[in-house]
C-alpha angles and dihedrals in degrees: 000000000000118000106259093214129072118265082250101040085055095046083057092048096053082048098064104048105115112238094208135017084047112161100252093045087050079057106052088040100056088036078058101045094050082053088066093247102138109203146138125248130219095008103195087194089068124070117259085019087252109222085238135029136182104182094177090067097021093242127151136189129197124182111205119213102221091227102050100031091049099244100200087224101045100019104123118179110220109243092223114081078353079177081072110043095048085043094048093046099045089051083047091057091034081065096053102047087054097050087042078053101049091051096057093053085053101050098249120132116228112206102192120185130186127250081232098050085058095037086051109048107349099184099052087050092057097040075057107053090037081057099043083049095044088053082043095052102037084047103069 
């Protein structure tokens, strides 16, 4: 099927999708904050600006969007430059999978959820990241 948009018009279109404060991330992290977790988001200062730190128990959060991070179960390639967009997801994995990497050297713990775990039962999905930061934060 071909893409109902311009080159140009679709180009506009990539650009324009928000990297952070995305809905789903105001959500988690009001859920969050109700839940009595304090943290920063998007903290420029860490590497891979995780969506959620909390530097007092060294502990970062990223929320990957199914689309942009290649979930093995949602990843669709675009049929359109079909090169690119491989080329622009597995670097896109390569990346987390370094700054997964990088914490670990340096003793912090990454939580990452995906943007289906949350779609699909958003609750549970919060129950589970408050009690992966509690055994975080009792721990040390």
């Amino acid at each position: 099927m071909a893409d109902r948009l311009s080159k140009e018009q679709r180009s506009k279109l990539m650009q324009a999708v928000k990297g952070k404060n995305t809905l789903l991330e105001s959500k988690v992290t009001k859920e969050l904050w109700h839940k009595g977790l304090r943290f920063r988001k998007n903290v420029k200062s860490l590497t891979g600006k995780p969506d959620v730190a909390i530097k007092k128990y060294k502990i970062v959060m990223f929320i990957d969007s199914c689309f942009w991070h290649g979930c093995p179960l949602h990843c669709k390639i675009p049929k359109s430059n079909v090169e690119y967009w491989t080329s622009k997801i597995q670097r896109n994995i390569q990346r987390d999978l370094e700054v997964n990497e990088y914490y670990k050297k340096i003793g912090w713990n990454v939580i990452r959820i995906w943007e289906h775990e949350l779609k699909n039962d958003f609750q549970g999905t919060i129950d589970k990241i408050v009690l992966k930061i509690k055994e975080k934060t009792q721990v040390d």
